[in-house]
PDB file of C-alpha atoms in Angstrom:
ATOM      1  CA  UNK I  16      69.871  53.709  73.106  1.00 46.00           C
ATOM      2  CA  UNK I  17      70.869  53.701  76.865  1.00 46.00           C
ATOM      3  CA  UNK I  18      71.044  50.898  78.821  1.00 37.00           C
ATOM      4  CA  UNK I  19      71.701  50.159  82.895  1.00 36.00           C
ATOM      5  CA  UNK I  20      75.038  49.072  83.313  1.00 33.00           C
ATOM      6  CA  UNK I  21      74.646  48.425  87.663  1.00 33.00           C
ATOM      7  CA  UNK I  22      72.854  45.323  87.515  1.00 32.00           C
ATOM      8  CA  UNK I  23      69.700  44.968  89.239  1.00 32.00           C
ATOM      9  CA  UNK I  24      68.044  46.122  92.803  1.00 34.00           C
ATOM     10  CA  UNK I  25      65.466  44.106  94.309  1.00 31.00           C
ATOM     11  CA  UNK I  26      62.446  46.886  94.498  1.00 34.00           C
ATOM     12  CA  UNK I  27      59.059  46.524  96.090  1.00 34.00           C
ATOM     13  CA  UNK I  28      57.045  46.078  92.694  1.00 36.00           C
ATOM     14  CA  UNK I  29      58.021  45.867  89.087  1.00 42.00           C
ATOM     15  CA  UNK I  30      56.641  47.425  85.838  1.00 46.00           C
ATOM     16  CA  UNK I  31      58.624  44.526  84.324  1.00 47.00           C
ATOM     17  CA  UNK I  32      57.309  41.193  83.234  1.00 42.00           C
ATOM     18  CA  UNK I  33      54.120  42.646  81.324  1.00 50.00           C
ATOM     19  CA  UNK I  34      51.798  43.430  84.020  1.00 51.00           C
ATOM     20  CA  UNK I  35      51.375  46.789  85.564  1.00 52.00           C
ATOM     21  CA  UNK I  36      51.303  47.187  89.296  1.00 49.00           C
ATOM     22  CA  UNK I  37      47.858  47.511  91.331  1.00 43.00           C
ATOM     23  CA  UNK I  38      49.324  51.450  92.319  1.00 39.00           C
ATOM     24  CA  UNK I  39      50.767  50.095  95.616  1.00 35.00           C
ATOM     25  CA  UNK I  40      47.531  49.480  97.026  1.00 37.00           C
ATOM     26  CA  UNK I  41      47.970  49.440 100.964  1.00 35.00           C
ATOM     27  CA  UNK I  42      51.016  51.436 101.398  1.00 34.00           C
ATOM     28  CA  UNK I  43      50.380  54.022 103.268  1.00 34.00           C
ATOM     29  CA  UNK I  44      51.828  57.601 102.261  1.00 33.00           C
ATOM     30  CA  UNK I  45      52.821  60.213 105.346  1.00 33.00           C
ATOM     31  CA  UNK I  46      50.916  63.067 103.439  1.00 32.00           C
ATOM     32  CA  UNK I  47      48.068  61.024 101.111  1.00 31.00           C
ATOM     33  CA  UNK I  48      47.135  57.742 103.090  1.00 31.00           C
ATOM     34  CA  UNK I  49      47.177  54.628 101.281  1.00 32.00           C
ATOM     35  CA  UNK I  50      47.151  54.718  97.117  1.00 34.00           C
ATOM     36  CA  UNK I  51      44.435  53.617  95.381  1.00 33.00           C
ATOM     37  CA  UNK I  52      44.637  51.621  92.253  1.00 34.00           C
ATOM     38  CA  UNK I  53      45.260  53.117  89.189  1.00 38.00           C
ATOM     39  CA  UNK I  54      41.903  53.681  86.560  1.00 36.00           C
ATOM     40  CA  UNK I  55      42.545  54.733  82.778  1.00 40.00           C
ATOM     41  CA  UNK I  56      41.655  58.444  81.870  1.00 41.00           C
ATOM     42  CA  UNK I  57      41.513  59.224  85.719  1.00 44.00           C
ATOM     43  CA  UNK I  58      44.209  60.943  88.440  1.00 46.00           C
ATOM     44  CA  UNK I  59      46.832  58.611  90.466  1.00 53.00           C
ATOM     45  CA  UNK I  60      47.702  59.657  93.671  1.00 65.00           C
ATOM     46  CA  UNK I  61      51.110  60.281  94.184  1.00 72.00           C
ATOM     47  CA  UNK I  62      53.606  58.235  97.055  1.00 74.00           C
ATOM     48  CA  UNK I  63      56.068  60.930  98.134  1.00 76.00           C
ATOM     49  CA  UNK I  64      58.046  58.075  99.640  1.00 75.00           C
ATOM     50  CA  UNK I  65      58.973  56.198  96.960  1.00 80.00           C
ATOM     51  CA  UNK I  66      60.829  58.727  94.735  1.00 88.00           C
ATOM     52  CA  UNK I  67      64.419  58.726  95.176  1.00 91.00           C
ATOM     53  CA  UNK I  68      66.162  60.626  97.519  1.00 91.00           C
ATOM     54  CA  UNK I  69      68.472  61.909  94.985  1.00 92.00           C
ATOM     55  CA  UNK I  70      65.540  63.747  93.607  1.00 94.00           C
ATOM     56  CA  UNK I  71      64.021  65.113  96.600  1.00 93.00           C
ATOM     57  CA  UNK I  72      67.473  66.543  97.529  1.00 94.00           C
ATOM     58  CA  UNK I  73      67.386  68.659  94.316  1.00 95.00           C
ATOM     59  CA  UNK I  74      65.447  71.993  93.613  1.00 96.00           C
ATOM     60  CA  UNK I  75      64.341  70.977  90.766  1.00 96.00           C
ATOM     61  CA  UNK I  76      60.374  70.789  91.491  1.00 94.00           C
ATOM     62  CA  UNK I  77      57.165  72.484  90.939  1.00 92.00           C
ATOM     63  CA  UNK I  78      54.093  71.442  91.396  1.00 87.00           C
ATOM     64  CA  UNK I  79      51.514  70.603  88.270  1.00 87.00           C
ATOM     65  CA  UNK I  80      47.575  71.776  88.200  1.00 82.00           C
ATOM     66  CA  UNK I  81      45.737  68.737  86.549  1.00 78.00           C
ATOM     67  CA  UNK I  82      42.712  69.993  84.804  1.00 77.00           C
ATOM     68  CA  UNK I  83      40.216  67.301  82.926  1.00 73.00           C
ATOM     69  CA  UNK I  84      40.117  68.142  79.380  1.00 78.00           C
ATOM     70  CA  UNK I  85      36.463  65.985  79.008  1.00 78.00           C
ATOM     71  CA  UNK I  86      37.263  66.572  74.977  1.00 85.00           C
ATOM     72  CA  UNK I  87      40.588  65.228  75.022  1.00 81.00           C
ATOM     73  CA  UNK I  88      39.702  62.873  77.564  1.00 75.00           C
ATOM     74  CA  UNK I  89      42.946  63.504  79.772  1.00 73.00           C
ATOM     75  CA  UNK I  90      44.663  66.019  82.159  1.00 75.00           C
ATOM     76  CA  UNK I  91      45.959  69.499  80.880  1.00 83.00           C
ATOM     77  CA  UNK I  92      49.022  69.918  83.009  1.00 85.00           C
ATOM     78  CA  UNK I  93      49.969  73.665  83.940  1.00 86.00           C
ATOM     79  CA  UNK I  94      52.637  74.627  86.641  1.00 88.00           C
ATOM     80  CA  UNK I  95      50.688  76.008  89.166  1.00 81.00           C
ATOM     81  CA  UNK I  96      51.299  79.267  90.085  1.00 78.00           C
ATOM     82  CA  UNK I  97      52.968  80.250  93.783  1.00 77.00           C
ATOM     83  CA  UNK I  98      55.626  83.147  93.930  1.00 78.00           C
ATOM     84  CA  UNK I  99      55.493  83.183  90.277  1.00 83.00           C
ATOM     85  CA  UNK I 100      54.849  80.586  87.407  1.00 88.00           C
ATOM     86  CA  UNK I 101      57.796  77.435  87.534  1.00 91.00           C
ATOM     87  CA  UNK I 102      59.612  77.607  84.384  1.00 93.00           C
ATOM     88  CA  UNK I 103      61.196  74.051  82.818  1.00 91.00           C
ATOM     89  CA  UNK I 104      64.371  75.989  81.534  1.00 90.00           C
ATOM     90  CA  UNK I 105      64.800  78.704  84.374  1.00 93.00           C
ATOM     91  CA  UNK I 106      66.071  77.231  87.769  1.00 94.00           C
ATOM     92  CA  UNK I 107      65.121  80.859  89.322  1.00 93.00           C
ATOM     93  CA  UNK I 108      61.466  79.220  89.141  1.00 94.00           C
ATOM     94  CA  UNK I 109      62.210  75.976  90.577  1.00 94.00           C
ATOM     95  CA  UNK I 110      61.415  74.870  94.479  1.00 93.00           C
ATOM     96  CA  UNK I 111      62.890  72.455  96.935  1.00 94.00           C
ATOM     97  CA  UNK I 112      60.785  69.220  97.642  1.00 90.00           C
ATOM     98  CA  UNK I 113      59.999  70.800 101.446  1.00 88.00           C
ATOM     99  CA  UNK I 114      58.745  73.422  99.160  1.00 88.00           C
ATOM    100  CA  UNK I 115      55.597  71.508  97.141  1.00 85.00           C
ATOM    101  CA  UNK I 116      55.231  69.588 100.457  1.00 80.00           C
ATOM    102  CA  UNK I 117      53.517  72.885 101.525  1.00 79.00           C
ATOM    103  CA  UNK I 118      52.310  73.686  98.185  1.00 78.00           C
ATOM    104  CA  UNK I 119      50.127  70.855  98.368  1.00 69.00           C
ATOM    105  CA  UNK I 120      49.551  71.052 102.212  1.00 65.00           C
ATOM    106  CA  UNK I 121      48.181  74.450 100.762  1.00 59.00           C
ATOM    107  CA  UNK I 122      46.082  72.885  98.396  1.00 54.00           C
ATOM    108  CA  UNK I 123      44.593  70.044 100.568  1.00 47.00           C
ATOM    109  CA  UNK I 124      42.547  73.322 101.860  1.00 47.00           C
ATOM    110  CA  UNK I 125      40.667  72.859  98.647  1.00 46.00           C
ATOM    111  CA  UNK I 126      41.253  68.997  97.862  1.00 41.00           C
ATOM    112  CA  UNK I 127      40.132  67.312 100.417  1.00 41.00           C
ATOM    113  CA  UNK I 128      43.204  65.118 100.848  1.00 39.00           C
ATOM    114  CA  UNK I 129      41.735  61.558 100.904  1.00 40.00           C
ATOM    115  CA  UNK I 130      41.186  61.743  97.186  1.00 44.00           C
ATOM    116  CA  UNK I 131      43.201  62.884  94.710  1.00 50.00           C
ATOM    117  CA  UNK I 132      40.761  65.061  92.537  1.00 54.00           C
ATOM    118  CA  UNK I 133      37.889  67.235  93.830  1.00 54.00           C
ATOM    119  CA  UNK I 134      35.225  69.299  91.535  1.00 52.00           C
ATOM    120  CA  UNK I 135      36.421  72.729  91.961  1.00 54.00           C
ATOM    121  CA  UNK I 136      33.444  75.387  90.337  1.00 56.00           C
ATOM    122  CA  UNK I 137      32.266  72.388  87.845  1.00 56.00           C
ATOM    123  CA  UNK I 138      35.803  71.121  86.822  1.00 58.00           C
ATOM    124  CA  UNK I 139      37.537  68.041  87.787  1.00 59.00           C
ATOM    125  CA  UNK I 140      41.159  69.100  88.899  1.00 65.00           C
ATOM    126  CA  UNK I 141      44.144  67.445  90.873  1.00 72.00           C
ATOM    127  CA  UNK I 142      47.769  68.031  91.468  1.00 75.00           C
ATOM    128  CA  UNK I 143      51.433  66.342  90.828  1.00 82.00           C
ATOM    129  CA  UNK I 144      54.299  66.945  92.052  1.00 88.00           C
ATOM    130  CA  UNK I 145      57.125  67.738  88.513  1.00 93.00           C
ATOM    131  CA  UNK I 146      60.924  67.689  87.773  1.00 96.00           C
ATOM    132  CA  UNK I 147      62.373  69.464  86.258  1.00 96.00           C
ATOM    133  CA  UNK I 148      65.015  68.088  84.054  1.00 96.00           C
ATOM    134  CA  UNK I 149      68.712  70.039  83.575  1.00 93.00           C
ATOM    135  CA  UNK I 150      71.929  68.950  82.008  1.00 89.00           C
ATOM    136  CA  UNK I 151      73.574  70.255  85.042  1.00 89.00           C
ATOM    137  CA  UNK I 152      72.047  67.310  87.006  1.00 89.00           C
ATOM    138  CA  UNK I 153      72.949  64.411  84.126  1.00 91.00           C
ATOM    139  CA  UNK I 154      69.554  62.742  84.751  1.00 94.00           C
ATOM    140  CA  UNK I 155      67.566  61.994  81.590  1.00 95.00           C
ATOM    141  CA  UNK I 156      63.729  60.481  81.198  1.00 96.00           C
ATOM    142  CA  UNK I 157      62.833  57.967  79.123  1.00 96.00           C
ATOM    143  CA  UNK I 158      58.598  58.672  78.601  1.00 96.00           C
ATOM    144  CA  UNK I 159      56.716  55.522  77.536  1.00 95.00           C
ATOM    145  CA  UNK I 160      53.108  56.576  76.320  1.00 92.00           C
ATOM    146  CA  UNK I 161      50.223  53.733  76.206  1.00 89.00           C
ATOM    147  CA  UNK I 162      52.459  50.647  76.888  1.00 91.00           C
ATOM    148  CA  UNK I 163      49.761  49.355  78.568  1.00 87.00           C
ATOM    149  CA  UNK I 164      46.421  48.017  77.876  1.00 83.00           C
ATOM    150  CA  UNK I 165      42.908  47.993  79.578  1.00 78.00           C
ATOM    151  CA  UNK I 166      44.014  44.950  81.425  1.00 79.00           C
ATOM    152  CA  UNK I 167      47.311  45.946  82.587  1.00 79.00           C
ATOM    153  CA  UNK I 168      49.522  43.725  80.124  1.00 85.00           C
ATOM    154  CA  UNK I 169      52.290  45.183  78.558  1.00 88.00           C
ATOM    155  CA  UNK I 170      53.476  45.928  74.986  1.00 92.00           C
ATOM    156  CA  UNK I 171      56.170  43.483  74.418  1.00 93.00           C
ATOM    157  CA  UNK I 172      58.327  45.627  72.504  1.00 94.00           C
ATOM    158  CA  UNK I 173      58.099  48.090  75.341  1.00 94.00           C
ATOM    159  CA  UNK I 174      58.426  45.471  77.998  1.00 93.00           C
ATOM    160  CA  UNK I 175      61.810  45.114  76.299  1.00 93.00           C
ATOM    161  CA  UNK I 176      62.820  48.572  76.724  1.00 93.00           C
ATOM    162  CA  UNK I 177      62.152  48.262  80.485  1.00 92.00           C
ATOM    163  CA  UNK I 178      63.865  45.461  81.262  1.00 91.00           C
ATOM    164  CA  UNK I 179      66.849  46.846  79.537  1.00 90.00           C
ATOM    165  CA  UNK I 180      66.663  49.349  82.466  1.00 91.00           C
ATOM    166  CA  UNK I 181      65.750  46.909  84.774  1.00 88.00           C
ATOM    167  CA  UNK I 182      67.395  48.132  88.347  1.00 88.00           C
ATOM    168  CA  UNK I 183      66.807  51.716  87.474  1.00 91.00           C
ATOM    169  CA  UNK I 184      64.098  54.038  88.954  1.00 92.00           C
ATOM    170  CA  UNK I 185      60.955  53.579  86.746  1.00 92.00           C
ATOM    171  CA  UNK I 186      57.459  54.676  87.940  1.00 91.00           C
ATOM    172  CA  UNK I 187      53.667  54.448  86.158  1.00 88.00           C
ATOM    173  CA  UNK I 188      53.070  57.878  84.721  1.00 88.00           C
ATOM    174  CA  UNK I 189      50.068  59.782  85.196  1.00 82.00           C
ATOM    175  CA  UNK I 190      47.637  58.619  82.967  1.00 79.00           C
ATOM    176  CA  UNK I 191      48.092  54.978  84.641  1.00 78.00           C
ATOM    177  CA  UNK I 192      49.212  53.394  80.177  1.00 85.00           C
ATOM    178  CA  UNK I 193      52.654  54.449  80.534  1.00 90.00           C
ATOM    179  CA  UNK I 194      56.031  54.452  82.398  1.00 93.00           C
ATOM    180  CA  UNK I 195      58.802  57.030  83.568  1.00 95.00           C
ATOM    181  CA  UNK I 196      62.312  55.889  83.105  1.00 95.00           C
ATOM    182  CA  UNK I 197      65.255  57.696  85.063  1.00 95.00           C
ATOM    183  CA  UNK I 198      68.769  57.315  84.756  1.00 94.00           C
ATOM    184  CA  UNK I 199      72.267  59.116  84.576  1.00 94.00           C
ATOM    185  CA  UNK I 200      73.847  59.741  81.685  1.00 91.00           C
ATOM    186  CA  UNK I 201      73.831  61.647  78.459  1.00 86.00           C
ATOM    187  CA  UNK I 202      71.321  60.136  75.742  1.00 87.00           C
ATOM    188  CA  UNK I 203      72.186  60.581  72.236  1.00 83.00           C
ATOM    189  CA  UNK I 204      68.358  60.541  71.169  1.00 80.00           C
ATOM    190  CA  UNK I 205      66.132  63.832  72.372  1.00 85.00           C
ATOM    191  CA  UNK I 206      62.456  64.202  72.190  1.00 92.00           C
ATOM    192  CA  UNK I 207      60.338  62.116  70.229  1.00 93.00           C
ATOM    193  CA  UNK I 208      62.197  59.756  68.714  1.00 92.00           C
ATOM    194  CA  UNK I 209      61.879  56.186  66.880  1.00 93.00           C
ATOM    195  CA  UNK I 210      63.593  53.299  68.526  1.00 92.00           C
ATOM    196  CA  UNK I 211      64.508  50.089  66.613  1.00 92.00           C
ATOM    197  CA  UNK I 212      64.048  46.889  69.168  1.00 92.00           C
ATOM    198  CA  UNK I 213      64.373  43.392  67.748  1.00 91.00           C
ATOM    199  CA  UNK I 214      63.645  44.610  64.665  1.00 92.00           C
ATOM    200  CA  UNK I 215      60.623  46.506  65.679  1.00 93.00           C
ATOM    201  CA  UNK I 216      59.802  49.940  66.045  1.00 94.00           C
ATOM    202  CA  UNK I 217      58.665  51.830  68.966  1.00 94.00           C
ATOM    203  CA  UNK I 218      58.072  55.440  69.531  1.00 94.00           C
ATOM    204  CA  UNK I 219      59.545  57.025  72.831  1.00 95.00           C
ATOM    205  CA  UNK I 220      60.469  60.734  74.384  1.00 96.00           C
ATOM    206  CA  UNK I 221      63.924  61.138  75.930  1.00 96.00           C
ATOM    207  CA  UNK I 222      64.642  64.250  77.876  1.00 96.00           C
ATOM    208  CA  UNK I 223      67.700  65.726  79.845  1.00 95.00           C
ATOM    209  CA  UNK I 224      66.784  69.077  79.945  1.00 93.00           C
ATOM    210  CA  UNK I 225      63.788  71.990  79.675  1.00 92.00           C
ATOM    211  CA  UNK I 226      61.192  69.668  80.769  1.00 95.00           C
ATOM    212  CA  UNK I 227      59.324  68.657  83.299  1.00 95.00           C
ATOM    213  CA  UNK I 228      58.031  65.203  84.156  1.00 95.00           C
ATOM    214  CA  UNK I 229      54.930  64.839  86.568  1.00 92.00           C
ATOM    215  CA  UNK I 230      56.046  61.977  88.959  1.00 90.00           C
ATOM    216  CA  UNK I 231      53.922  59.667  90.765  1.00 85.00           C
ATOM    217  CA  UNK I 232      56.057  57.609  92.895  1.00 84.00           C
ATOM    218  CA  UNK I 233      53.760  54.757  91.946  1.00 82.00           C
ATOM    219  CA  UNK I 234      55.101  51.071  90.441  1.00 75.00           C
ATOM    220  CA  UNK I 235      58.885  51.393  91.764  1.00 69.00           C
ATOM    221  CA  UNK I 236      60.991  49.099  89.866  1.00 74.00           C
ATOM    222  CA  UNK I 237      63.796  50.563  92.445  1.00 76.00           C
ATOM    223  CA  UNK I 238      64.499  53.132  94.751  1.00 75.00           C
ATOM    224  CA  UNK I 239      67.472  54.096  93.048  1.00 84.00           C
ATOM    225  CA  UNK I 240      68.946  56.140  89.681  1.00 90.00           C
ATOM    226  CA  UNK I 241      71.477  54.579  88.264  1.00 85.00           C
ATOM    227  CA  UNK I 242      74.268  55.419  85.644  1.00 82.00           C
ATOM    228  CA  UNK I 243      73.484  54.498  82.366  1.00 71.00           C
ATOM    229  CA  UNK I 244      75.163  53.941  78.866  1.00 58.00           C
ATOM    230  CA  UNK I 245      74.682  54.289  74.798  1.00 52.00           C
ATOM    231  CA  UNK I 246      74.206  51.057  73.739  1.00 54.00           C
TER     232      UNK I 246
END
């Protein structure tokens, strides 16, 4: 397993210590206003401020389509389609951040942009901004599915996990139960795998390439991506 090996940044909220943040309520986002809190099963708004800069400087983004799926009671995420469909293993596909800036500016002609998901002919949909991951950019992921409960506490095994990465950029994924872990570095695990923590088990998805990850920006643990190592 990885592990941060910078120490730790102070960052403006903190996935660590079992409770997940309130989705930055009150910070106000140059394209989206201020964030509303975070309710299972529904969209997040997404802070473009509060991903790294050393992501934003990359052309490594798309933007998702968030369909509800009312049977699988979540979002079907699609790339949506502008000057082609984005492809996770074809950079040819990818855009610059300026790029899904107006991609969305696009959209907000259909979303109205104070909330993040409008009925659009009988279907809830919303939108996401998405990484793609490369080994040319020696970033990996660390997805964290349904770490959290209805009232926002932790799994402690998991809680683990993130505080082994504490310092790192993590952020609340999408369905508002899980977490997004970035880092440098080259993980030895890939996919879904089947970690061993204090002599429990938990089951995690590491990527470093052909995928992309729909970022929110929402419950910084820092501002930063930081090397990592095997441990």
């Amino acid at each position: 397993m990885m592990d941060n090996t910078n120490g730790t940044d102070a960052g403006k909220t903190t996935l660590h210590g079992g409770v997940a943040p309130n989705a930055y309520d009150g910070i106000t986002d140059p394209v989206y206003g201020s964030a509303s809190r975070q309710l299972k099963g529904m969209a997040l708004r997404w802070s473009q401020s509060l991903i790294p800069q050393v992501l934003r400087d990359k052309p490594n983004w798309t933007v998702f389509e968030l369909t509800w799926n009312a049977q699988k009671g979540k979002y079907d995420k699609v790339p949506a389609k502008w000057k082609g469909r984005a492809k996770c293993g074809d950079p040819s596909t990818w855009r610059t951040w300026d790029d899904i800036l107006y991609m969305c500016s696009v959209k907000t002609e259909k979303w109205n942009p104070e909330y993040d998901e409008q009925m659009v002919d009988g279907v809830k949909k919303s939108f996401a901004p998405a990484y793609a991951l490369s080994e040319d950019d020696g970033i990996f992921c660390i997805d964290l599915d349904h770490i959290y409960d209805a009232y926002g506490q932790c799994d402690p095994i998991a809680a683990v996990l993130l505080d082994k990465f504490k310092g790192t950029y993590c952020e609340q994924s999408k369905s508002g139960d899980g977490a997004h872990i970035f880092g440098y570095g080259k993980p030895e695990l890939n996919g879904n795998v089947t970690v061993e923590i204090e002599g429990e088990r938990l089951d995690i998805e590491v990527y470093s390439k052909d995928r992309f990850i729909c970022m929110t920006g929402i419950g910084i643990d820092s501002s930063k991506v930081k090397e990592a190592s095997n441990d």
